[in-house]
Short mmCIF file of C-alpha atoms in Angstrom, two decimals:
data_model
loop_
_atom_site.label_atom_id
_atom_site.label_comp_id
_atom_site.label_asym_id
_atom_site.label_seq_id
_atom_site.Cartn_x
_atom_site.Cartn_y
_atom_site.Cartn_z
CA UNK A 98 146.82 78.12 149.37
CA UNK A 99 145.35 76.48 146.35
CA UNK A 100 142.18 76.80 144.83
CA UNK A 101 139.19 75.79 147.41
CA UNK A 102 136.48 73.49 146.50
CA UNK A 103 134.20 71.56 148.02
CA UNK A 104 130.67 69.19 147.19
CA UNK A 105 127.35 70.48 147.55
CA UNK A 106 125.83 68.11 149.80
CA UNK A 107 123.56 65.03 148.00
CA UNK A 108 124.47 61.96 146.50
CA UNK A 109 122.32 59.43 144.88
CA UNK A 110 120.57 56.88 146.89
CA UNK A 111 121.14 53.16 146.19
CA UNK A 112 118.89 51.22 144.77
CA UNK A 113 118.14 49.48 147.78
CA UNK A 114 117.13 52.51 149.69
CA UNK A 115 115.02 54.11 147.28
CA UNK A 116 112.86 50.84 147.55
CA UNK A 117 113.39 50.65 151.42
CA UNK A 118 111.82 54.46 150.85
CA UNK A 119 109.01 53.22 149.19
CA UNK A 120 108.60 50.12 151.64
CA UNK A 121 108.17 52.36 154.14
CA UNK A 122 105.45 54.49 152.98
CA UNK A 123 103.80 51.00 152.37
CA UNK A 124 104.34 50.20 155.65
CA UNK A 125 106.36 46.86 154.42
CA UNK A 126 109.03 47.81 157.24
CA UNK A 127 109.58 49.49 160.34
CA UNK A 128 111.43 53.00 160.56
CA UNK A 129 114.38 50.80 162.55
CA UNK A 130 114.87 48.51 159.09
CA UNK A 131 114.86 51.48 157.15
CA UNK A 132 117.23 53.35 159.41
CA UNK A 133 120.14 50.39 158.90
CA UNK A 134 119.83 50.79 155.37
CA UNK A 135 119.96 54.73 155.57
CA UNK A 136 123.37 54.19 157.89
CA UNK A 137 124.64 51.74 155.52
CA UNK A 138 124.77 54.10 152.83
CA UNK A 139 126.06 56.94 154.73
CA UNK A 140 128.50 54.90 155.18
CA UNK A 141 129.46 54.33 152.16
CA UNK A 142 128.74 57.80 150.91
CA UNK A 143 131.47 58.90 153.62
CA UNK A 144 133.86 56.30 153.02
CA UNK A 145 133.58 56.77 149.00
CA UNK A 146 134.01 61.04 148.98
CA UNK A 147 136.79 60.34 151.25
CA UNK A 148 138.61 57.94 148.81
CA UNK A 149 138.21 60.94 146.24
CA UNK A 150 140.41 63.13 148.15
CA UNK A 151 137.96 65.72 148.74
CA UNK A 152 138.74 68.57 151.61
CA UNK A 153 135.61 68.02 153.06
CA UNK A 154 132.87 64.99 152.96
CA UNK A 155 129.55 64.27 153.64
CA UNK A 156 127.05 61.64 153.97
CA UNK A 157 125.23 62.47 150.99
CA UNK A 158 122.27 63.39 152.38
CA UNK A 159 121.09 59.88 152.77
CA UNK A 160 119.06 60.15 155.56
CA UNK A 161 117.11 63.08 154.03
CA UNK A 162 113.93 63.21 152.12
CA UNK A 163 115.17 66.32 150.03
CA UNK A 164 117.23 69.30 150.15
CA UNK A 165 114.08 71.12 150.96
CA UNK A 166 111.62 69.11 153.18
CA UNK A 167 113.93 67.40 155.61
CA UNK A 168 112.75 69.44 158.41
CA UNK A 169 109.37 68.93 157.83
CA UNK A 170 108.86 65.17 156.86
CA UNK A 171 110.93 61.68 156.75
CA UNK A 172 109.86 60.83 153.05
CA UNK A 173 108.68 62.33 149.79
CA UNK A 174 105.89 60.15 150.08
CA UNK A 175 104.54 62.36 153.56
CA UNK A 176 104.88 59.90 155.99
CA UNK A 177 105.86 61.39 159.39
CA UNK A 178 104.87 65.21 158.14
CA UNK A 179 105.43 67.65 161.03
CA UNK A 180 102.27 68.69 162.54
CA UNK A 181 100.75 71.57 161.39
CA UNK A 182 101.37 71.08 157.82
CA UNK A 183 99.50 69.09 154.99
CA UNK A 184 100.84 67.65 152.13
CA UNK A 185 99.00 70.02 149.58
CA UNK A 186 101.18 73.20 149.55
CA UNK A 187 102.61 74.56 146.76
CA UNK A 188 104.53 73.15 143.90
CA UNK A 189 108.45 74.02 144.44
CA UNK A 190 109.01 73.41 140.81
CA UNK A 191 107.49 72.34 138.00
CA UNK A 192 110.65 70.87 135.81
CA UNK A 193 111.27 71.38 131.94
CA UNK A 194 110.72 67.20 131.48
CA UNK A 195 106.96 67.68 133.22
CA UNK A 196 107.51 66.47 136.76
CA UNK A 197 107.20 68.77 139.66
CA UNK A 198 108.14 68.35 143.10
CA UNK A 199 105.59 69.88 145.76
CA UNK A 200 105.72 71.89 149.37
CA UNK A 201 103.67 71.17 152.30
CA UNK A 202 100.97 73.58 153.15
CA UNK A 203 101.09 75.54 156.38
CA UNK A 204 97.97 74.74 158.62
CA UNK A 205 98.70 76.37 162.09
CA UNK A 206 101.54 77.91 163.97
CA UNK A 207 104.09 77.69 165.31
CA UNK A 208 107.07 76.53 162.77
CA UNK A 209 108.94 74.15 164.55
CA UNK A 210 111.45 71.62 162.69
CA UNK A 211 110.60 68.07 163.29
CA UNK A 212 114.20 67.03 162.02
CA UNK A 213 117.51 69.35 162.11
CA UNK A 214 120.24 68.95 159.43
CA UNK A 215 122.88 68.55 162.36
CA UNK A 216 120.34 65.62 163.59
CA UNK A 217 121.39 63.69 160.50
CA UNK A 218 124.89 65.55 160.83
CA UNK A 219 125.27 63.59 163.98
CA UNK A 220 124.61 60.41 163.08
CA UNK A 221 126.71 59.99 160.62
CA UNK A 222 129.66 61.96 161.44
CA UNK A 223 131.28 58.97 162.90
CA UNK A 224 132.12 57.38 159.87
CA UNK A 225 134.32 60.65 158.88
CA UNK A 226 138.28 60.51 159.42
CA UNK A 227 138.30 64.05 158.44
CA UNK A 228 136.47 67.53 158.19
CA UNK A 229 132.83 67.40 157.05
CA UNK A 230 130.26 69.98 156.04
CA UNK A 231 126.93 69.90 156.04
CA UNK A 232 123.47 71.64 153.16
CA UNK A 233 120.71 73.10 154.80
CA UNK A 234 118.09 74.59 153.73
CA UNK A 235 117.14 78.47 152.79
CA UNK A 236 114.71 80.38 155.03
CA UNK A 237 113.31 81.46 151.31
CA UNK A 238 112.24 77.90 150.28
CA UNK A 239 110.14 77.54 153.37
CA UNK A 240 108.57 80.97 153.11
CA UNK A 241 106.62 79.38 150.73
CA UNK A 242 105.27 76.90 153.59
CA UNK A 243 102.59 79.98 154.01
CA UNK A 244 100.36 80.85 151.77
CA UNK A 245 100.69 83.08 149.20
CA UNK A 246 98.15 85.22 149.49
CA UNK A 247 95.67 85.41 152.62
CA UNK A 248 96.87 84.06 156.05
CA UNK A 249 96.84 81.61 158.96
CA UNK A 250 94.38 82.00 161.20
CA UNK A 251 96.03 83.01 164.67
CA UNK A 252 99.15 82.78 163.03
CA UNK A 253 99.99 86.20 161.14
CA UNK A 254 103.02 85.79 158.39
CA UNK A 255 105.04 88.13 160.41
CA UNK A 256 104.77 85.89 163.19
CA UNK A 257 105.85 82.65 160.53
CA UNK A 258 108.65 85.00 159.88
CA UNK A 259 110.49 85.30 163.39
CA UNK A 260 109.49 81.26 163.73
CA UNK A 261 111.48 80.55 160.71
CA UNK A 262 114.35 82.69 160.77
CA UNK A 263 114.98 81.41 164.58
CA UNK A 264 114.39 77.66 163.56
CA UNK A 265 116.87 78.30 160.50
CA UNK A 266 119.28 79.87 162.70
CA UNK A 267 119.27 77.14 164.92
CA UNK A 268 119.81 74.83 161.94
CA UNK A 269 123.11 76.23 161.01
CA UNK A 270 124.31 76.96 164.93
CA UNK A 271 123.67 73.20 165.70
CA UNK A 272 125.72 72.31 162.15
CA UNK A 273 128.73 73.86 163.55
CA UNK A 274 128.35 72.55 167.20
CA UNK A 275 127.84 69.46 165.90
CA UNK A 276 131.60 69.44 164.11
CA UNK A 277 130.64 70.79 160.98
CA UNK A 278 133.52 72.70 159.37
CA UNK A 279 131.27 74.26 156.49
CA UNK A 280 127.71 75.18 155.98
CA UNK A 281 126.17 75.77 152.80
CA UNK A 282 122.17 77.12 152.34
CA UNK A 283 120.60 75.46 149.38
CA UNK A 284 119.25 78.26 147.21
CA UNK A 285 117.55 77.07 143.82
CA UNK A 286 114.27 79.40 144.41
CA UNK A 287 116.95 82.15 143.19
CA UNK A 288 117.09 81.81 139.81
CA UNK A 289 113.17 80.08 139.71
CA UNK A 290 111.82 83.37 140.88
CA UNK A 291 112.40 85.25 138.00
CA UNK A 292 110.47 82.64 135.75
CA UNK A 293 107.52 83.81 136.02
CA UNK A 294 106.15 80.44 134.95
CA UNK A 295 101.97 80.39 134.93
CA UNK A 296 101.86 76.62 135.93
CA UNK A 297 103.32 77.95 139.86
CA UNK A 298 101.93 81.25 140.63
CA UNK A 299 104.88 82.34 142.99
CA UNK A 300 107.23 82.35 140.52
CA UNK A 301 105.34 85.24 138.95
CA UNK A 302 105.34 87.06 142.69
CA UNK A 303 108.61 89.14 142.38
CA UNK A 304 109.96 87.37 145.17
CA UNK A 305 114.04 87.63 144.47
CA UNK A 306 114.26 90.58 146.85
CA UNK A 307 112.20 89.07 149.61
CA UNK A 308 113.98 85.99 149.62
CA UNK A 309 117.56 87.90 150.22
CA UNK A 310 116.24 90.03 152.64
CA UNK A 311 115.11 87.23 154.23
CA UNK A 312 118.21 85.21 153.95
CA UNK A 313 119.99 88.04 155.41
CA UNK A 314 117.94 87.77 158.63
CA UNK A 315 119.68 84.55 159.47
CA UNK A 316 123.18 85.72 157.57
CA UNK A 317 123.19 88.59 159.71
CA UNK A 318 122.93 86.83 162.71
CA UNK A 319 126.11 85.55 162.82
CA UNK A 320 129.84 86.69 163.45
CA UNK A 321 132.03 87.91 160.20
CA UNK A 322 134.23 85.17 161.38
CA UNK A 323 131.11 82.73 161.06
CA UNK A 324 130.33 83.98 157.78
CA UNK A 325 133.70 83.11 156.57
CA UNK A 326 132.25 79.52 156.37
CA UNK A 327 128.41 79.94 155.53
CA UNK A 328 127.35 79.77 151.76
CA UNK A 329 124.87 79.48 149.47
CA UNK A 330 123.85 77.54 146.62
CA UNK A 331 122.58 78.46 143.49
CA UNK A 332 121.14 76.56 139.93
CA UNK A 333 118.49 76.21 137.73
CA UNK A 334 117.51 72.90 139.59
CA UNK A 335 118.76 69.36 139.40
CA UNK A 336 115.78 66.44 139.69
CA UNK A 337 115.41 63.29 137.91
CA UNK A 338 118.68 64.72 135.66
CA UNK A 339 116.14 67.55 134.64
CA UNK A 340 116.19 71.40 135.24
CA UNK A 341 113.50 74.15 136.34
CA UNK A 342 114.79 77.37 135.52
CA UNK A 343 118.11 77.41 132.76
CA UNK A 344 116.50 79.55 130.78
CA UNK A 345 116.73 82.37 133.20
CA UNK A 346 119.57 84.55 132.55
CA UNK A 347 122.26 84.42 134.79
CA UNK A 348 121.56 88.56 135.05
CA UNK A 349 117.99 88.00 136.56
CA UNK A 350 119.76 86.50 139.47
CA UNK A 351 123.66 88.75 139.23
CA UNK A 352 124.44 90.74 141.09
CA UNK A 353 121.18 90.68 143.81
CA UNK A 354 122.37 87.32 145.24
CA UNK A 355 125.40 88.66 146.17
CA UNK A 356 123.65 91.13 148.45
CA UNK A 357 123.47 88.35 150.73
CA UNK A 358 126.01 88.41 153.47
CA UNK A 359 127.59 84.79 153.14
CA UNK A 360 131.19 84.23 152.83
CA UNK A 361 131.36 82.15 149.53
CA UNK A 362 128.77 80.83 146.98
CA UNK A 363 128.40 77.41 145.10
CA UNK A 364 127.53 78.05 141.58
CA UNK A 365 126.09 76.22 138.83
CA UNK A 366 128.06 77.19 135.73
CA UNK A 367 129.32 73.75 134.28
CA UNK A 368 126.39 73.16 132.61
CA UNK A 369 125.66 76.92 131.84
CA UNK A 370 125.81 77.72 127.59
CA UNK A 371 127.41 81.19 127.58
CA UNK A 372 130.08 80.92 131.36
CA UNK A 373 132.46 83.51 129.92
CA UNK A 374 129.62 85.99 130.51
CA UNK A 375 128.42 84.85 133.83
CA UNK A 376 132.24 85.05 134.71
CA UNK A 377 132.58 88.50 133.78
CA UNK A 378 129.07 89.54 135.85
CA UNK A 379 130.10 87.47 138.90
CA UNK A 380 133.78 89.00 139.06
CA UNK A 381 132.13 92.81 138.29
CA UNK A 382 129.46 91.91 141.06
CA UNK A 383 130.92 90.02 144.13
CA UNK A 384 131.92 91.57 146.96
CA UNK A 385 135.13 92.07 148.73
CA UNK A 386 133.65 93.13 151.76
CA UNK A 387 130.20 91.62 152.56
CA UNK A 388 129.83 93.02 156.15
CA UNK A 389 133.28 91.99 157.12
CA UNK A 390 133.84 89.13 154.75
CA UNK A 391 135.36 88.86 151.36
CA UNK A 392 133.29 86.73 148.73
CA UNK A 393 134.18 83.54 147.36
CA UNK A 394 132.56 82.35 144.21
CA UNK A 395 132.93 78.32 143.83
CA UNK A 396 132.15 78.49 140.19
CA UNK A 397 130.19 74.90 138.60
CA UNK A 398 132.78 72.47 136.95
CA UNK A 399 131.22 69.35 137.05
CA UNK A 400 127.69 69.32 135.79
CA UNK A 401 126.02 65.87 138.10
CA UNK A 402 123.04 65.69 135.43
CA UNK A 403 125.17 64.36 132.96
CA UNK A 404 126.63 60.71 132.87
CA UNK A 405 129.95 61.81 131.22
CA UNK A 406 132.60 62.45 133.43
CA UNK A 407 134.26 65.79 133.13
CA UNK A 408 138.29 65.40 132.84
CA UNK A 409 140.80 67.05 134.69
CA UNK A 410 142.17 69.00 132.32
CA UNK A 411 138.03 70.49 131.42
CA UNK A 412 138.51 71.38 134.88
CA UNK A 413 141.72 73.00 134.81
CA UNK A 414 140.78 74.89 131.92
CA UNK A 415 137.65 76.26 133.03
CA UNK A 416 139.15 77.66 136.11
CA UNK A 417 141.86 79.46 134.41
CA UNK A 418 138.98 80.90 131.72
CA UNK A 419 137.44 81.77 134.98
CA UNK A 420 140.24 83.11 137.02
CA UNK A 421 140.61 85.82 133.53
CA UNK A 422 137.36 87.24 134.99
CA UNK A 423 137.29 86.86 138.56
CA UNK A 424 139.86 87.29 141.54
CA UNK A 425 141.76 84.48 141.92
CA UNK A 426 141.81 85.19 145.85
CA UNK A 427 138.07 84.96 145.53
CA UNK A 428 138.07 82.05 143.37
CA UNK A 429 136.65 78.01 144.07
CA UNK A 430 135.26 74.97 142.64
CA UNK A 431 132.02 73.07 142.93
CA UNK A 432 129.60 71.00 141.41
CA UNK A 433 126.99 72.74 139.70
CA UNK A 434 124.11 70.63 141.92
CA UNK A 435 123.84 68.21 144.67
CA UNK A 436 123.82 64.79 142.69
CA UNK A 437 120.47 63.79 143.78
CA UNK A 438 118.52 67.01 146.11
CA UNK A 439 115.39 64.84 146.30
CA UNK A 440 115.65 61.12 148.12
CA UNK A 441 113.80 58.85 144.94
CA UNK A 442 115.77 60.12 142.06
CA UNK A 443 116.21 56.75 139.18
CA UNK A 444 118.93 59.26 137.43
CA UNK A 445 117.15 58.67 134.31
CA UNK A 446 120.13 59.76 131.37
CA UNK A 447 122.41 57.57 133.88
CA UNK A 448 120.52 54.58 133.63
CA UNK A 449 120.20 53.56 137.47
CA UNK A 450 120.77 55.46 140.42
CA UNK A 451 123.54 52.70 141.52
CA UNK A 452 125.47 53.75 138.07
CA UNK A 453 124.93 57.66 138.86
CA UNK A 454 126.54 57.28 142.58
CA UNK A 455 129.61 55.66 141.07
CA UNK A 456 129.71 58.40 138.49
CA UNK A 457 129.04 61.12 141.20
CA UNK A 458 132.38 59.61 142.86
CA UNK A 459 134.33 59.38 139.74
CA UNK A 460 133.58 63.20 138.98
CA UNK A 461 134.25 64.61 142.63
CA UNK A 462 137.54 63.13 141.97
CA UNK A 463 138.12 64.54 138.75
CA UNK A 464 136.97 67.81 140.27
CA UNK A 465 140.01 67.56 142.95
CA UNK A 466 142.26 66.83 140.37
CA UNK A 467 141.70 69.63 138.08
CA UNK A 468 141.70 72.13 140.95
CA UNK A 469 145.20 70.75 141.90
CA UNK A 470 146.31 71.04 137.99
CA UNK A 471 144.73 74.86 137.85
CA UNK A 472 146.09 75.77 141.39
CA UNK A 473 149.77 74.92 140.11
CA UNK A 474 149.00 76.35 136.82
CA UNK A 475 147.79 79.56 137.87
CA UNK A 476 150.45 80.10 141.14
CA UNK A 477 147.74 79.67 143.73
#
């Protein structure tokens, strides 16, 4: 079986629907207009991954507002927020070119998702002539829904808690009802919690721990055999082609995320200065039996913040620098971000969002073709 590798879930929007986006918020068109133009590039963002030969597709994430608040809002902008929630809450991230992206704020209870992942999973699964997968998001991102210190009235955080973990459950269940083959949990608070950056106070709240023993909640609800296919995501961000948290050793993160029962893990490396060393720490650290499943590290080889496209033979060699360090029988390929987590991205280094999605295809592709050459290479 050769190397396995898969996307992690977003693509850029067009042009077109970034301003549909915006439209909308102005109330310039209805949520039907904007709903052809969110099915028209799913579409295409099926169509296209499927041209690149990748094992498993998605629709980019079109229909999303981000990686993060798709449950709890249909735009960036707040319109349609879930009840019980302002738009105040706290910044995510505050990113190293000065733009931040922010949480809403919890106001009463109880949790409940307005929109599923497997909602959007449905819709566009027609378009797919083979297996898809499907991002969610981490029960650790919306933690931070509640406040940080104090509480809700009538609605203690232990309470929040059980509402989230069930509603994140159901999440991933409905993914793999829905036809989902894979399910990956977007995990970028990881390496941003050990910061400690004074412009967003959790970041200074030592809450790595808590957010894998939270994780685990919802991990640890499912079957080893379910697990096989659940993973997490990991980098130091990926917004507007600019990061929150690369300066965060790799060692900060190594080896507590791997405490987390998943079955593989997407991880940014590509982009990463020193990956020799985070090789070494990630084949001393992962496990080979996580509660019944062995590990899979998809290591970063394809870095979607920058325009130039990675060759085949980069690709091939990083894996076989990689493969020196960790299993090969526990060894995969990713890309070290989704191309665009949040739904208005204008891909500034790229120029134009419509010139980062064709880029975004021409590296996936790449990315299949160096697995193939390192798979052959390496006997796998």
């Amino acid at each position: 079986m050769p190397i396995p590798t898969e996307n992690v879930g977003s693509l850029p929007r067009p042009t077109y629907l970034q301003k549909a986006l915006i439209d909308y918020d102005e109330g310039k068109i209805s949520q039907g207009e904007l709903v052809k133009l969110q099915d028209k590039a799913a579409e295409d963002s099926v169509t296209s991954m499927e041209k690149t030969g990748s094992p498993f597709v998605t629709d980019g994430e079109q229909r999303a507002s981000s990686f993060a608040t798709y449950p709890l809002t249909e735009t960036l902008g707040g319109t349609g927020l879930a009840q019980g929630l302002a738009p105040d809450g706290q910044y995510f991230a505050i990113f190293d070119d000065g733009h931040h992206r922010q949480l809403p704020r919890l106001l009463k209870g109880p949790l409940k998702y307005k929109t599923y992942a497997y909602d959007n999973f449905n819709q566009s699964k027609k378009y797919a002539k083979g297996p898809m997968k499907q991002a969610v998001i981490a029960p650790s991102m919306l933690s931070l829904l509640y406040p940080l210190h104090g509480a809700v009235d009538g609605y203690p955080r232990s309470s929040f808690t059980e509402d989230l973990v069930d509603e994140c459950e159901k999440d991933i269940r409905g993914c793999f009802e829905a036809g989902a083959k894979r399910v990956s949990i977007d995990f970028t608070e990881g390496r941003l919690a050990s910061k400690k950056d004074p412009r967003n106070p959790w970041t200074g709240e030592n809450l790595l721990q808590t957010f894998i023993n939270l994780n685990n909640k919802v991990l640890d609800r499912f079957t080893a055999e379910e697990r096989v296919n659940i993973g997490i995501h990991t980098c130091p961000g990926g917004d507007c082609d600019s990061v929150h948290s690369s300066e965060v050793d790799y060692s900060e993160l190594l080896p507590s995320m791997f405490q987390m029962n998943a079955g593989y893990f997407l991880i940014q490396l590509a982009s990463e200065k020193n990956k020799e060393k985070v090789y070494k720490e990630i084949g001393h650290t992962i496990r080979k039996d996580a509660k019944g499943v062995k590990q899979v590290a998809f290591v970063g080889v394809v870095d979607p913040l920058n325009p130039r496209v990675e060759t085949p033979e980069e690709i091939c060699e990083a894996l076989i620098n990689a493969s020196k360090y960790i299993p090969k029988d526990q060894l995969g390929a990713t890309d070290d971000c989704g191309f665009s987590p949040f739904s208005i991205d204008m891909k500034p280094k790229h120029g134009s969002p419509d010139f980062a999605r064709n880029i975004a295809f021409e590296k996936i592709s790449n990315r299949i073709k160096g697995v193939k050459m390192a798979s052959e290479k390496l006997g796998i």
